Coordinates of C-alpha atoms and ligand atoms in Angstrom, one line a residue:
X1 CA -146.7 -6.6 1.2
X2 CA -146.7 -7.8 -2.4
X3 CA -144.5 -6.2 -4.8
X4 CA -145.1 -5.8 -8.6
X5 CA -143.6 -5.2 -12.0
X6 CA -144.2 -2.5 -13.5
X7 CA -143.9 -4.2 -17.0
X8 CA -146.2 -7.1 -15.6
X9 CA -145.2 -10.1 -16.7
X10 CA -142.4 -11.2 -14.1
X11 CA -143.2 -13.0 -10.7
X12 CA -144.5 -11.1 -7.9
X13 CA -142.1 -11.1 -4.6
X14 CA -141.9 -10.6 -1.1
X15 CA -139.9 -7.4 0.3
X16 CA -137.1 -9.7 1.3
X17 CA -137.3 -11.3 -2.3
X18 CA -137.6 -7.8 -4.0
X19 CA -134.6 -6.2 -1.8
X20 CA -132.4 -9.5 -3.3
X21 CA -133.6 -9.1 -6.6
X22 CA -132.8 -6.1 -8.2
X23 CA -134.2 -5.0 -11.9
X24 CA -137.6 -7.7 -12.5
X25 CA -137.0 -10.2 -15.0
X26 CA -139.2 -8.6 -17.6
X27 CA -136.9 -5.6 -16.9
X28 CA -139.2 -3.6 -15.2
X29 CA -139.3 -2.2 -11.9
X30 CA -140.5 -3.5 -8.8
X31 CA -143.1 -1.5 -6.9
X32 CA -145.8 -2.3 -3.8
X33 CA -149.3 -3.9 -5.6
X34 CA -150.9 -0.9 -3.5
X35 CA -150.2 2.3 -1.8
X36 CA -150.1 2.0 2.1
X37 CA -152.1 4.7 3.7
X38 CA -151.4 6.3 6.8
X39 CA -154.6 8.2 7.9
X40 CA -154.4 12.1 9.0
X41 CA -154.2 11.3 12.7
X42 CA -151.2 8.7 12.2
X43 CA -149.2 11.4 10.3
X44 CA -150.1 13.5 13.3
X45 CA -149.1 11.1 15.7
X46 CA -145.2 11.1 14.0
X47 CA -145.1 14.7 15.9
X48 CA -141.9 14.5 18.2
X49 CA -140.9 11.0 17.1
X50 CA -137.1 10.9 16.2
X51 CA -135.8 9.6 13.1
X52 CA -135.6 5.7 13.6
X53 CA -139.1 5.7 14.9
X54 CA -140.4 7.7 12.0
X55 CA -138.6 5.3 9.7
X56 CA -140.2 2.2 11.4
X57 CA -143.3 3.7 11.4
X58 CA -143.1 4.7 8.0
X59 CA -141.9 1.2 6.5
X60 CA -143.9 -1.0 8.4
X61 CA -146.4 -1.7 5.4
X62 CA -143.5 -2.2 3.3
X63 CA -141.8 -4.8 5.0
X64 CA -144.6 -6.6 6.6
X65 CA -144.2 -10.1 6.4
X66 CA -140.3 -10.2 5.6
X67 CA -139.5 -8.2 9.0
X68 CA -141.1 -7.3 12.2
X69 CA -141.1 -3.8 14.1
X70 CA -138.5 -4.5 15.9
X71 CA -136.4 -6.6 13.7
X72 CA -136.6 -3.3 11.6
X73 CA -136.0 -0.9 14.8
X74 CA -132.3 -2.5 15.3
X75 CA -131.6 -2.0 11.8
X76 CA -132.4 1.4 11.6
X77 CA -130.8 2.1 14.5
X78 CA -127.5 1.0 13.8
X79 CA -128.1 2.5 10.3
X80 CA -128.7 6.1 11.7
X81 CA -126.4 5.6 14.7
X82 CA -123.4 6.4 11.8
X83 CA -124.7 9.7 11.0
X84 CA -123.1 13.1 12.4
X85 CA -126.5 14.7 13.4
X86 CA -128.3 14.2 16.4
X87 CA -132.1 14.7 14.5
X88 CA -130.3 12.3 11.3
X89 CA -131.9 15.0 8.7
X90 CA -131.8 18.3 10.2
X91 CA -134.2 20.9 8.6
X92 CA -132.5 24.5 8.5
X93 CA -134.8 27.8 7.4
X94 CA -133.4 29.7 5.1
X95 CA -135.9 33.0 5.0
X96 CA -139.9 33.2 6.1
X97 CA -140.6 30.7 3.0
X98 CA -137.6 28.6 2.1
X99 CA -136.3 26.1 4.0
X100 CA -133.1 22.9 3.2
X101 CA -133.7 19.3 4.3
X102 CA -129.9 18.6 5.3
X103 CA -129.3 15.0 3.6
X104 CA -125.6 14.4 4.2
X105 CA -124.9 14.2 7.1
X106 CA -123.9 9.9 6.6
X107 CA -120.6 8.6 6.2
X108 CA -120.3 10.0 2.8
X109 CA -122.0 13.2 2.7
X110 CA -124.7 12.6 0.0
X111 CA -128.5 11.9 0.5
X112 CA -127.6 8.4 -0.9
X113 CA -126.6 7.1 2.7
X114 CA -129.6 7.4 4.3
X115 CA -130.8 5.0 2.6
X116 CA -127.7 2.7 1.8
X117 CA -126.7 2.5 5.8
X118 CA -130.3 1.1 6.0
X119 CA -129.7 -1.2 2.8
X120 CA -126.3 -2.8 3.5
X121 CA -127.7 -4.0 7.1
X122 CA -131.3 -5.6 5.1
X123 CA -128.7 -7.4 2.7
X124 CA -126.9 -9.0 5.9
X125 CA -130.3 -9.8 7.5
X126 CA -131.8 -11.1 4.8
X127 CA -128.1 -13.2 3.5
X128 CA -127.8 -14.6 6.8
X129 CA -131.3 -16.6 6.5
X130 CA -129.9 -18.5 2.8
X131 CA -127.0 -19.8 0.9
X132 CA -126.9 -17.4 -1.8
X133 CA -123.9 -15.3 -2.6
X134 CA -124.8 -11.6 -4.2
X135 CA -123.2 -9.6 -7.1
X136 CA -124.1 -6.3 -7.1
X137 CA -123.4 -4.5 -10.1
X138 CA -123.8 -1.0 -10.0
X139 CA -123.7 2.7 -11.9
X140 CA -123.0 5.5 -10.4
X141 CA -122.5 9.3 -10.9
X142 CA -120.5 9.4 -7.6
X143 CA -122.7 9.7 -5.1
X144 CA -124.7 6.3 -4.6
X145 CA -121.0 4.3 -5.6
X146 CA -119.4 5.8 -2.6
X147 CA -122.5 5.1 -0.5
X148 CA -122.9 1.5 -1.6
X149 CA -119.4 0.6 -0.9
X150 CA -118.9 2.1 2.4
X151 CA -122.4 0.1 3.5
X152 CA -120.9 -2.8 1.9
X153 CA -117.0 -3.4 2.1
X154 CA -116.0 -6.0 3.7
X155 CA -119.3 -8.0 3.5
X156 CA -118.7 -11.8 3.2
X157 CA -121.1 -12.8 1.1
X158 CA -121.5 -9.7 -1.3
X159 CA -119.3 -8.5 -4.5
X160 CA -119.8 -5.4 -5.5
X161 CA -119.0 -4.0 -9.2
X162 CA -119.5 -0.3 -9.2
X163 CA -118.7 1.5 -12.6
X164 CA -118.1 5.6 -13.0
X165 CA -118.1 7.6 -16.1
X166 CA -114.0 8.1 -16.0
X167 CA -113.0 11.5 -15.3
X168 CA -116.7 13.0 -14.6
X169 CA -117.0 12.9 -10.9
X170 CA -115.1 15.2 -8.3
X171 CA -112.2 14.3 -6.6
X172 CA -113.6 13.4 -3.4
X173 CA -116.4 11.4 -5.0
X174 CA -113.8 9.1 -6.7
X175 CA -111.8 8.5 -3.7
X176 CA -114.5 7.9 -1.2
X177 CA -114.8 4.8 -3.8
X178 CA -111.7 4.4 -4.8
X179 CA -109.7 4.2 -1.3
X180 CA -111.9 1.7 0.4
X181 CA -109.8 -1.4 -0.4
X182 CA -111.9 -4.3 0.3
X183 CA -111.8 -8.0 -0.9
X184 CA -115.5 -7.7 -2.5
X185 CA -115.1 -4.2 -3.6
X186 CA -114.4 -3.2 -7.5
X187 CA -114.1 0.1 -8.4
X188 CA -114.7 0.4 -12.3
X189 CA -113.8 3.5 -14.6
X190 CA -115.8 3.2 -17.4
X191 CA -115.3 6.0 -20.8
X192 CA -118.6 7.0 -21.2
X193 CA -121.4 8.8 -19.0
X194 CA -123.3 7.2 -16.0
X195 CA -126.1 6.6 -19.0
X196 CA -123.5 4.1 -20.4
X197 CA -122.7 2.6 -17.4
X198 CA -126.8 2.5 -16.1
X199 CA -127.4 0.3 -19.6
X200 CA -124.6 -1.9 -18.8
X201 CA -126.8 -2.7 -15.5
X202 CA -129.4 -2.9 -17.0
X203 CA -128.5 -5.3 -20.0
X204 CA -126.4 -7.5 -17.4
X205 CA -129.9 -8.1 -15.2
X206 CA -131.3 -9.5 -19.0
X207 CA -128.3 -11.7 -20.1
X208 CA -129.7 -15.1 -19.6
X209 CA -125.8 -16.3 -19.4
X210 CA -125.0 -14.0 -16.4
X211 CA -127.8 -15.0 -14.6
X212 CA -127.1 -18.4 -15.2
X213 CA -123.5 -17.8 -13.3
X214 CA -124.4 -15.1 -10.8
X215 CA -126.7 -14.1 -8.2
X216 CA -127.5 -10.6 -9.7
X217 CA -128.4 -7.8 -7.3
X218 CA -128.2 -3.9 -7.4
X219 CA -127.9 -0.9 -5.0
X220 CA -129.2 1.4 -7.4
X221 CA -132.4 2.8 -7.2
X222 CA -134.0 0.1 -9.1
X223 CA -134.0 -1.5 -5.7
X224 CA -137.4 -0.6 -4.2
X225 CA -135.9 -0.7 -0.7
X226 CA -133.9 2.4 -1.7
X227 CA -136.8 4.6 -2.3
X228 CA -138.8 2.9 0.7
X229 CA -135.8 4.3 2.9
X230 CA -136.0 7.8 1.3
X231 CA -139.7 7.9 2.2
X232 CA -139.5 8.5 5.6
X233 CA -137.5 12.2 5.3
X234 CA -140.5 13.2 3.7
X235 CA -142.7 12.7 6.2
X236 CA -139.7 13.6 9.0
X237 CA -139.7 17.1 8.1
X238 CA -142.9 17.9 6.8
X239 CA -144.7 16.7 10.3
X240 CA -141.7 19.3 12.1
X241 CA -143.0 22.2 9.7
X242 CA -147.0 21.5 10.7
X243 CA -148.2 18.3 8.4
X244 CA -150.7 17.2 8.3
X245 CA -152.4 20.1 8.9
X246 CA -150.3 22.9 6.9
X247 CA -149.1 21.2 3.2
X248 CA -145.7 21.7 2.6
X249 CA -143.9 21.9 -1.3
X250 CA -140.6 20.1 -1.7
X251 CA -138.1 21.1 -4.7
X252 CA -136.0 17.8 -5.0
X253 CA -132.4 17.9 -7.5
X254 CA -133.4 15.6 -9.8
X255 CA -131.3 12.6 -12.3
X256 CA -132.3 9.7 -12.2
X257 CA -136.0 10.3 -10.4
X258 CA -135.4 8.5 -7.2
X259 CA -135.7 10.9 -4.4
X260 CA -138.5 12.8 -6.2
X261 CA -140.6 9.7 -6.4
X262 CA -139.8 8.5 -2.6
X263 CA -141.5 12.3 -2.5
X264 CA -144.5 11.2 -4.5
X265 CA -144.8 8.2 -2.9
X266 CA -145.3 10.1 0.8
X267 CA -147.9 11.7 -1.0
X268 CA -150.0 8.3 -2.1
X269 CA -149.2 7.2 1.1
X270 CA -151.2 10.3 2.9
X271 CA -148.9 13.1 2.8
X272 CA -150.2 16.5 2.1
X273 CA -147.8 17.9 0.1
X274 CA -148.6 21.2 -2.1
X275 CA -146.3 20.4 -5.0
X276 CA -143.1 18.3 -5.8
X277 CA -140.8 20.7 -8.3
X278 CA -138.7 18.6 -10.3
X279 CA -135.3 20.5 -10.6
X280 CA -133.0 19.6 -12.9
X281 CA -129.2 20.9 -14.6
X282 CA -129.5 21.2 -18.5
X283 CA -129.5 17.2 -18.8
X284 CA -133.0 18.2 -18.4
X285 CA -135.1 15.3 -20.2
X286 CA -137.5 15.3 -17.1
X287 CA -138.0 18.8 -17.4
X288 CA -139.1 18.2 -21.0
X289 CA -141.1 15.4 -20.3
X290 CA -143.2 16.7 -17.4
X291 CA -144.0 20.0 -18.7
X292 CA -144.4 19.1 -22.1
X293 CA -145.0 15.4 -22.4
X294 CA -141.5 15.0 -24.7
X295 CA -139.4 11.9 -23.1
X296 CA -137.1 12.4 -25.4
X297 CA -133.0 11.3 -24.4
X298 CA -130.3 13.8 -26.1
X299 CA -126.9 13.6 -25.5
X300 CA -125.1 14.1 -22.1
X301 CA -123.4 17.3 -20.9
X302 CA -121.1 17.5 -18.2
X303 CA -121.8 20.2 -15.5
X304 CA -120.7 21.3 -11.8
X305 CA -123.7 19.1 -10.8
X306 CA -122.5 15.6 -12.3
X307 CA -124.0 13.4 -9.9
X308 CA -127.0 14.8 -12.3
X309 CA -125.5 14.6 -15.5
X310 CA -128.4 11.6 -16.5
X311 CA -130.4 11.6 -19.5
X312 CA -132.2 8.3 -18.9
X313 CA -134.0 8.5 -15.6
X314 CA -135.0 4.8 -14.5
X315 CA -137.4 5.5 -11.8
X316 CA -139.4 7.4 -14.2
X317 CA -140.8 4.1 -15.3
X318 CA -142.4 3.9 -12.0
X319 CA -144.4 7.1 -12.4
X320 CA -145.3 6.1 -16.1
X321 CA -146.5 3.0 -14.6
X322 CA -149.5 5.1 -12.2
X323 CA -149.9 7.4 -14.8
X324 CA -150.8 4.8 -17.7
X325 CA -153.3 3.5 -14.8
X326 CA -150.8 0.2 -13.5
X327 CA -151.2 -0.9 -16.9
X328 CA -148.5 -3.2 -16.7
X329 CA -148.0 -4.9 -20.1
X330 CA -149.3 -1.8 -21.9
X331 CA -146.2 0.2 -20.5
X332 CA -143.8 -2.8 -21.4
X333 CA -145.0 -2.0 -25.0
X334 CA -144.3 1.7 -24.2
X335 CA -140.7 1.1 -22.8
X336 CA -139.8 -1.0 -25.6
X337 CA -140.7 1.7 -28.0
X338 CA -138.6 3.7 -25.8
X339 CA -136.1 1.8 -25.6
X340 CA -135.7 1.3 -29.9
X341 CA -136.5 5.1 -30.4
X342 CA -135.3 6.9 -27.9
X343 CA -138.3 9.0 -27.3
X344 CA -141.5 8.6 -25.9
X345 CA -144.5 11.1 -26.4
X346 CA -146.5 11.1 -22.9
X347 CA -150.2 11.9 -24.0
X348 CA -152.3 14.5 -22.0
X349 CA -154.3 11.8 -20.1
X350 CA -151.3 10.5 -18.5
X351 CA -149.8 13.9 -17.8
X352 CA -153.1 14.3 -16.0
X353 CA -152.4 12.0 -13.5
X354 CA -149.1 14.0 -12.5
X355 CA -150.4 17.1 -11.2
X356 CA -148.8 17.0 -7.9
X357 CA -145.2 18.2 -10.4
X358 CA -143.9 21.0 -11.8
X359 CA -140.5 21.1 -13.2
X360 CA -137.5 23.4 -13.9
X361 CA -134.5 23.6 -16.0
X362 CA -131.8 25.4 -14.1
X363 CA -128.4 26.8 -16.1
X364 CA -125.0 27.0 -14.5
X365 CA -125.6 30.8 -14.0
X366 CA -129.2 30.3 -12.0
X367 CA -127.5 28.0 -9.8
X368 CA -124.2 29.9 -9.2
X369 CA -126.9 32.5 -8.2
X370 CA -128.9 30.4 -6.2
X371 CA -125.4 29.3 -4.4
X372 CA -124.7 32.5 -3.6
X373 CA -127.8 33.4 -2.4
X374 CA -128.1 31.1 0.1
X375 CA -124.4 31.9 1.7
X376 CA -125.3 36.1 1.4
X377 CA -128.9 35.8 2.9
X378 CA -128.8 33.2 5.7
X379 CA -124.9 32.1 5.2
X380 CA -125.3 28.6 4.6
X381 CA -122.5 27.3 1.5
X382 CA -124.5 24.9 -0.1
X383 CA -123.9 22.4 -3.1
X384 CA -124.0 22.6 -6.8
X385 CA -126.8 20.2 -7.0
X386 CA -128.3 21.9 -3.6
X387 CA -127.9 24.9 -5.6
X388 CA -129.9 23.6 -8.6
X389 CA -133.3 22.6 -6.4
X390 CA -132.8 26.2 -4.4
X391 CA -132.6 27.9 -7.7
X392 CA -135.8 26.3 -8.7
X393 CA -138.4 26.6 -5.5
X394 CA -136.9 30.2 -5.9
X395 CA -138.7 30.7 -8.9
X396 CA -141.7 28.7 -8.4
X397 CA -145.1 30.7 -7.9
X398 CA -146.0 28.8 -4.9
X399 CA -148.0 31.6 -2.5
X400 CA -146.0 33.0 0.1
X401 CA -147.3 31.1 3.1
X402 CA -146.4 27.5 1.7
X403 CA -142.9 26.5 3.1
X404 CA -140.7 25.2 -0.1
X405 CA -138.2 22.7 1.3
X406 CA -135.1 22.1 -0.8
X407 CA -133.8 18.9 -0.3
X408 CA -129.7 19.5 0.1
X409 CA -128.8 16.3 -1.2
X410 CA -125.2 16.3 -0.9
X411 CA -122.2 18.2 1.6
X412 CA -120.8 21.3 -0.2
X413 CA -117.2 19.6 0.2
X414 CA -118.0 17.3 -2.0
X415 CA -117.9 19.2 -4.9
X416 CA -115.4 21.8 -3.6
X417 CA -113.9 23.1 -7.0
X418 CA -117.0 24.1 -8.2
X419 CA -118.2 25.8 -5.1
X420 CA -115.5 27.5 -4.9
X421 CA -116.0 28.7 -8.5
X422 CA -119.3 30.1 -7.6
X423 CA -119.0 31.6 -4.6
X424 CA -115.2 32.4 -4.0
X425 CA -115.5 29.8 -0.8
X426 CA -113.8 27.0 -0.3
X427 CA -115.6 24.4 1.9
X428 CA -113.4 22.4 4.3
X429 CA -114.3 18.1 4.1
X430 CA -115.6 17.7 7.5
X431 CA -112.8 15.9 10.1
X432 CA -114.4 12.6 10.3
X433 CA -113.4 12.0 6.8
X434 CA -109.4 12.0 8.0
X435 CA -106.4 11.3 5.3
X436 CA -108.7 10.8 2.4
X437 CA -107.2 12.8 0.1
X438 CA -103.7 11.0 1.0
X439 CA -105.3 7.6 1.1
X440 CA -103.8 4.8 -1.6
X441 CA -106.5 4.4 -4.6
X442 CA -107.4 0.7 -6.4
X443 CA -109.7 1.8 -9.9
X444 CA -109.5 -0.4 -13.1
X445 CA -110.5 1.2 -16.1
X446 CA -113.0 -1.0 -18.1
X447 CA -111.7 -0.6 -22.1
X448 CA -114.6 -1.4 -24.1
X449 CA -118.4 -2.2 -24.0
X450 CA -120.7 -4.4 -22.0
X451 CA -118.4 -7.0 -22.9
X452 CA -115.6 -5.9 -21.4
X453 CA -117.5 -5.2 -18.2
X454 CA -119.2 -8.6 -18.0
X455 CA -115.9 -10.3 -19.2
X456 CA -114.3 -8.1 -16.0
X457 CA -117.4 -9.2 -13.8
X458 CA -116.8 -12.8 -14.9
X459 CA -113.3 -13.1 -13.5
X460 CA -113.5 -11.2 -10.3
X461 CA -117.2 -12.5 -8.6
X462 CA -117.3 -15.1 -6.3
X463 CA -120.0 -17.9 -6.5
X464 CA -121.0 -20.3 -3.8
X465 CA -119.9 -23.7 -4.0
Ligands
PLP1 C1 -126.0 15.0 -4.9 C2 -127.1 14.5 -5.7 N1 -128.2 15.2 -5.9 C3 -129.2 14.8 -6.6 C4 -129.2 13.6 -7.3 C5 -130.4 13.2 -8.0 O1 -131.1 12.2 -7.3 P1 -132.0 11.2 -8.1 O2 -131.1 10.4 -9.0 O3 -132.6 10.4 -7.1 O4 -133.0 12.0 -8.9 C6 -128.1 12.8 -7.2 C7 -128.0 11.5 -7.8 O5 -128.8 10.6 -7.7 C8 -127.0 13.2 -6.3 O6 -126.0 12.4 -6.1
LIG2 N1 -126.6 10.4 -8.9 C1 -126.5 9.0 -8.7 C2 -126.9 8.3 -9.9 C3 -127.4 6.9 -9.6 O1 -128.7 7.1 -9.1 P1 -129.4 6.0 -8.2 O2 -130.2 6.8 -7.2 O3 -130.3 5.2 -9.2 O4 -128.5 5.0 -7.5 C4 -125.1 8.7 -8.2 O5 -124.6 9.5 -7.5 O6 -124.6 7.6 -8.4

């Protein structure tokens, strides 16, 4: 498989080259030159398979020719062998029509591990084959941060740089980063919000003088191979509730757009899925955008779903990039506008090539409703950002008889204070996560701009002799 960018001018790469690479050079995003189909009797045929086989089905076209089925098998494995759940994603029903897609049971209790477990083990693969030494400089609202590092501590020939917006993730979000003291792990505070931190990635992978230095790389979701991973739950749960012959709906949490897209990607691939519903908290730029064609960014508000608290959603690049037709240097024009401006006015054609979303802008009380919902009717304590994609297949029109899933993307205990302040519960952090509220924390706080972070990036990553 070839893979593309989306602003069309950088070099097209192999899966092992893309999963190294990070943002493309022209600062777009990588994605597959074509959609893989799987025809209706393959989907069938994923009936009764367990997770890992599922995901090696379900990657194969991606990774063809960097990684064989079996190469791929061991990986996955050992990737889901770490998670606390016999079936990996459990699906749980919730009444006759809703249903949650349980995504944290990994390490670290997010949906972000399901992916990263799979990630860390392709950056050892593919490392171990060359000379190159990686710096991964991340963002994160909490969730992929902790994910990343707990794939990736300890790695020899990867340093990772993971910035937070200071202050604006929970408690046990900061210290499942903050207590894993490794050699090659930096835990940055940054003062700003995850957007701040996202353009400091972003303008690192385009500093010609960083590049020079450093192997850039990113865990993000501008890595292709995160949204490949994130693929494969589609297609897990829809085939246990009847695909491909009934069409399931899916009502996905959204920020920065990368677990709804792995969702509309299942569907390119052969998926029949009724409708993807774009959920988001009052950051709600995608809500704007996709019901009303306005991609315009305003300014960030803190909530009791802050892994969510995003205004500028990369991954939407990669929709814009079907719906403009793969027009490649056309949307480069686009995104530079964007970037200048701010705003970008999506026109009716391309909306029209989006069908498959509807979107919804949930307020705090919706989802302290939707929270308590869910624990009064079928007694399941679910999360704040859980709470936000229930609220929303809850009010969608969808007819009775199509199952809404609602991808629960991260463990209630997670975000404990703010369940608590919705539903009068406190959730308990499951066993297997031990002393970490007693564990010793190592954080620096990053005074300043980009500057300050690639000065800090500067002194602390290794480079190969
Ligand atoms: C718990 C949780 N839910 C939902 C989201 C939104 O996912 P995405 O950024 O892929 O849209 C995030 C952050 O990514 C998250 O951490
Ligand atoms: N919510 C995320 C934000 C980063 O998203 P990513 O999917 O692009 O890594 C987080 O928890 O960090």
């Amino acid at each position: 498989m070839e893979y593309v960018s989306t602003r069309g001018s950088a070099p097209t790469l192999s899966f092992e080259d893309v999963t190294l690479a990070g943002l493309a050079s022209d600062g777009g995003l990588y994605v597959p030159r074509e959609w893989p189909r799987l025809t209706q009797d393959e989907i069938a045929d994923l009936a009764g398979l367990g997770y890992v086989e599922t995901c090696v089905r379900i990657c194969a076209p991606f990774v063809k020719g960097s990684l064989t089925g079996d190469e791929l098998r061991v990986l996955a494995t050992e990737a889901y062998g770490s998670f606390a759940h016999a079936a990996t994603v459990p699906v749980v029903q919730l009444d006759a029509q809703h249903w949650l897609m349980e995504l944290f049971h990994g390490p670290t209790l997010a949906f972000k591990d399901v992916a990263l477990q799979l990630l860390g083990r392709l950056f050892e693969t593919f490392l171990a084959n060359s000379e190159r030494q990686l710096t991964i400089i991340g963002a994160t609202s909490g969730d992929t941060g902790s994910a990343a590092i707990h794939a990736l501590a300890g790695l020899e020939r990867v340093d990772v740089f993971m910035m937070h917006p200071k202050g604006r993730i929970s408690d046990v979000q900061r210290r499942q980063m903050t207590t894993m003291i490794a050699p090659n792990i930096h835990n940055l505070a940054i003062e700003g919000s995850f957007d701040d931190a996202q353009a400091h990635v972003k303008r690192m992978f385009g500093d010609p003088a960083m590049n020079r230095r450093f192997d850039l790389s990113a865990v993000n979701s501008i890595n292709w191979a995160r949204l490949m991973a994130q693929v494969v739950y589609y297609f897990y749960t829809a085939v246990r509730l009847g695909a491909p012959e009934r069409k399931v709906a899916f009502s996905v949490p959204t920020g920065n757009f990368g677990d709804v897209f792995a969702g509309y990607v299942a569907a390119q691939m052969g998926l029949p899925i009724e409708r993807l519903i774009v959920a988001t908290n009052v950051n709600d730029i995608l809500h704007r955008a996709l019901s009303s064609g306005d991609y315009s960014v305003g300014t960030v508000t803190a909530t009791a779903a802050p892994s969510m608290d995003i205004q500028v959603s990369s991954n939407f690049e990669r929709l814009l990039f079907d719906m403009c037709g793969r027009d490649g240097p056309g949307l480069a024009a686009m995104m530079a506008g964007f970037e200048k401006e701010k705003r970008l006015s999506i026109s009716d054609n391309m909306q029209a090539a989006a069908t498959l979303f509807t979107s919804a802008r949930i307020d705090p009380d919706e989802m302290s409703l939707a929270l308590r919902w869910a624990q009064a009717e079928a007694g399941e304590l679910i999360d704040p950002h859980t709470a936000i994609g229930l609220a929303a297949a809850r009010q969608s029109d969808l007819p009775p008889h199509v199952p809404i899933v609602t991808l629960a993307t991260a463990h209630p205990s997670k975000f404990r204070d703010a369940v608590e302040r919705a539903s009068g519960a406190r959730p308990r952090l499951p066993n297997r996560l031990g002393g970490l509220m007693d564990r010793e924390e190592r954080c620096e706080t990053i005074h300043g701009g980009y500057e300050a972070f690639a000065d800090y990036v500067s002194a602390h990553a290794r480079v190969r002799a």
